[in-house]
Amino acid sequence: MAFDSFSAFMVMEGHGPYVWSCYAAFFLLMVGLMIWSVRRRRAAIEACRRGYEFQAGQQNQQSASASAASFTRVKVSQD
């Protein structure tokens, strides 16, 4: 093993605080990035769902107004 003890491994001949703080920053940023990505994905899926519901509502309104239309024969005099 390269180090005599666990405390020597943690200290790394004086470089330990720098090394371990870099690892800590890296893992914190990775966790933050994963959380941010999951939230953005959920927001995008929710926006798509709202868009689909809006489009479906518009189509239902158009079909309701189209079915309400009636075509009646108009009697026009041929004078």
XYZ file of N, CA and C in Angstrom:
237
model
N 0.846 -1.169 0.000
C 0.000 0.000 0.000
C 0.894 1.236 0.000
N 0.464 2.299 -0.641
C 1.282 3.499 -0.783
C 1.353 4.311 0.506
N 0.393 4.159 1.397
C 0.358 4.930 2.638
C 0.476 3.980 3.826
N 1.099 4.470 4.889
C 1.320 3.645 6.077
C 0.046 3.464 6.892
N -0.821 4.464 6.893
C -2.044 4.387 7.688
C -3.155 5.160 6.994
N -4.344 5.027 7.542
C -5.492 5.742 6.975
C -5.340 7.255 7.158
N -4.789 7.672 8.288
C -4.590 9.112 8.513
C -3.561 9.668 7.532
N -2.536 8.894 7.188
C -1.560 9.337 6.183
C -2.238 9.433 4.814
N -3.169 8.508 4.549
C -3.931 8.561 3.304
C -4.794 9.820 3.240
N -5.414 10.178 4.357
C -6.269 11.367 4.385
C -5.454 12.649 4.237
N -4.266 12.690 4.822
C -3.439 13.902 4.794
C -2.684 14.023 3.471
N -2.260 12.916 2.899
C -1.532 12.868 1.623
C -0.368 13.845 1.576
N 0.453 13.793 2.596
C 1.655 14.622 2.687
C 1.333 16.110 2.515
N 0.243 16.565 3.084
C -0.123 17.974 3.045
C -1.072 18.355 1.922
N -1.282 17.459 0.969
C -2.155 17.752 -0.171
C -3.583 17.266 0.055
N -3.836 16.599 1.137
C -5.134 16.010 1.430
C -6.295 16.986 1.412
N -6.187 18.145 2.096
C -7.331 19.067 2.075
C -7.718 19.525 0.665
N -6.731 19.772 -0.174
C -7.020 20.184 -1.550
C -7.680 19.036 -2.327
N -7.119 17.850 -2.227
C -7.628 16.697 -2.970
C -9.048 16.366 -2.536
N -9.276 16.276 -1.233
C -10.606 15.885 -0.747
C -11.641 16.975 -0.973
N -11.225 18.244 -0.932
C -12.196 19.308 -1.238
C -12.569 19.283 -2.721
N -11.623 18.922 -3.583
C -11.952 18.789 -5.017
C -12.924 17.636 -5.254
N -12.682 16.515 -4.590
C -13.617 15.391 -4.709
C -14.998 15.784 -4.183
N -15.035 16.470 -3.070
C -16.320 16.881 -2.495
C -17.055 17.825 -3.440
N -16.339 18.802 -4.013
C -16.964 19.740 -4.949
C -17.496 18.992 -6.179
N -16.713 18.043 -6.687
C -17.129 17.267 -7.845
C -18.418 16.504 -7.567
N -18.464 15.793 -6.445
C -19.653 14.993 -6.145
C -20.866 15.864 -5.838
N -20.652 16.994 -5.185
C -21.778 17.909 -4.940
C -22.320 18.461 -6.254
N -21.424 18.820 -7.162
C -21.883 19.322 -8.464
C -22.596 18.237 -9.266
N -22.118 17.000 -9.193
C -22.779 15.907 -9.903
C -24.180 15.651 -9.353
N -24.314 15.669 -8.050
C -25.634 15.475 -7.434
C -26.554 16.639 -7.812
N -26.018 17.857 -7.766
C -26.818 19.026 -8.165
C -27.249 18.947 -9.617
N -26.350 18.499 -10.481
C -26.678 18.358 -11.899
C -27.747 17.303 -12.126
N -27.671 16.200 -11.397
C -28.690 15.155 -11.535
C -30.056 15.666 -11.068
N -30.079 16.364 -9.943
C -31.352 16.910 -9.437
C -31.916 17.920 -10.428
N -31.060 18.797 -10.938
C -31.505 19.811 -11.899
C -32.052 19.148 -13.165
N -31.368 18.100 -13.649
C -31.810 17.417 -14.865
C -33.167 16.744 -14.672
N -33.358 16.116 -13.535
C -34.640 15.454 -13.259
C -35.760 16.492 -13.193
N -35.494 17.622 -12.562
C -36.534 18.662 -12.467
C -36.862 19.235 -13.846
N -35.844 19.476 -14.673
C -36.084 20.000 -16.021
C -36.857 18.990 -16.869
N -36.532 17.706 -16.715
C -37.243 16.666 -17.459
C -38.711 16.638 -17.065
N -38.969 16.688 -15.763
C -40.361 16.696 -15.305
C -41.098 17.932 -15.805
N -40.423 19.080 -15.810
C -41.059 20.313 -16.301
C -41.365 20.205 -17.794
N -40.452 19.619 -18.558
C -40.684 19.464 -19.998
C -41.838 18.506 -20.262
N -41.889 17.419 -19.527
C -42.993 16.461 -19.692
C -44.313 17.113 -19.308
N -44.326 17.885 -18.242
C -45.551 18.573 -17.812
C -45.992 19.597 -18.857
N -45.035 20.320 -19.447
C -45.376 21.298 -20.484
C -45.971 20.598 -21.699
N -45.417 19.458 -22.075
C -45.974 18.696 -23.204
C -47.381 18.214 -22.881
N -47.568 17.727 -21.660
C -48.894 17.243 -21.269
C -49.918 18.374 -21.327
N -49.540 19.561 -20.818
C -50.462 20.700 -20.868
C -50.767 21.095 -22.308
N -49.753 21.035 -23.173
C -49.967 21.357 -24.583
C -50.917 20.382 -25.245
N -50.739 19.093 -24.952
C -51.639 18.084 -25.520
C -53.066 18.270 -25.009
N -53.202 18.572 -23.728
C -54.543 18.800 -23.180
C -55.177 20.029 -23.800
N -54.383 21.069 -24.028
C -54.904 22.277 -24.653
C -55.367 21.990 -26.075
N -54.539 21.246 -26.823
C -54.921 20.894 -28.192
C -56.163 20.010 -28.212
N -56.262 19.084 -27.290
C -57.437 18.212 -27.226
C -58.681 19.029 -26.887
N -58.542 19.996 -26.006
C -59.666 20.863 -25.657
C -60.110 21.693 -26.847
N -59.141 22.170 -27.625
C -59.482 22.961 -28.812
C -60.196 22.087 -29.844
N -59.736 20.860 -30.016
C -60.378 19.961 -30.975
C -61.782 19.599 -30.524
N -61.981 19.425 -29.212
C -63.321 19.116 -28.703
C -64.259 20.288 -28.926
N -63.758 21.507 -28.744
C -64.597 22.682 -28.966
C -64.955 22.812 -30.442
N -63.983 22.533 -31.318
C -64.252 22.634 -32.746
C -65.243 21.561 -33.190
N -65.104 20.361 -32.662
C -66.030 19.297 -33.055
C -67.424 19.559 -32.483
N -67.493 20.161 -31.303
C -68.803 20.477 -30.729
C -69.487 21.572 -31.537
N -68.730 22.579 -31.942
C -69.350 23.644 -32.730
C -69.664 23.157 -34.142
N -68.880 22.250 -34.671
C -69.138 21.719 -36.009
C -70.374 20.825 -36.001
N -70.577 20.070 -34.945
C -71.739 19.200 -34.901
C -73.016 20.002 -34.622
N -72.883 21.187 -34.066
C -74.050 22.012 -33.793
C -74.552 22.703 -35.061
N -73.718 22.766 -36.071
C -74.128 23.410 -37.320
C -75.149 22.518 -38.028
N -76.127 23.153 -38.601
C -77.129 22.382 -39.344
C -77.238 22.953 -40.751
N -77.484 22.077 -41.655
C -77.627 22.492 -43.034
C -79.093 22.326 -43.407
N -79.782 23.424 -43.449
C -81.197 23.381 -43.823
C -81.349 24.000 -45.195
N -82.299 23.478 -45.897
C -82.548 23.991 -47.232
C -83.290 25.319 -47.129
N -82.786 26.275 -47.850
C -83.384 27.592 -47.850
C -84.241 27.718 -49.100
N -85.493 28.131 -48.924
C -86.385 28.277 -50.065
C -86.208 29.698 -50.604
N -85.747 29.745 -51.820
C -85.526 31.031 -52.471
C -86.502 31.106 -53.659
N -87.177 32.203 -53.757
C -88.103 32.328 -54.876
C -87.319 32.509 -56.168
N -87.848 31.956 -57.244
C -87.198 32.006 -58.530
C -87.862 33.018 -59.465
N -88.197 34.156 -58.952
C -88.875 35.192 -59.764
C -87.995 35.815 -60.784
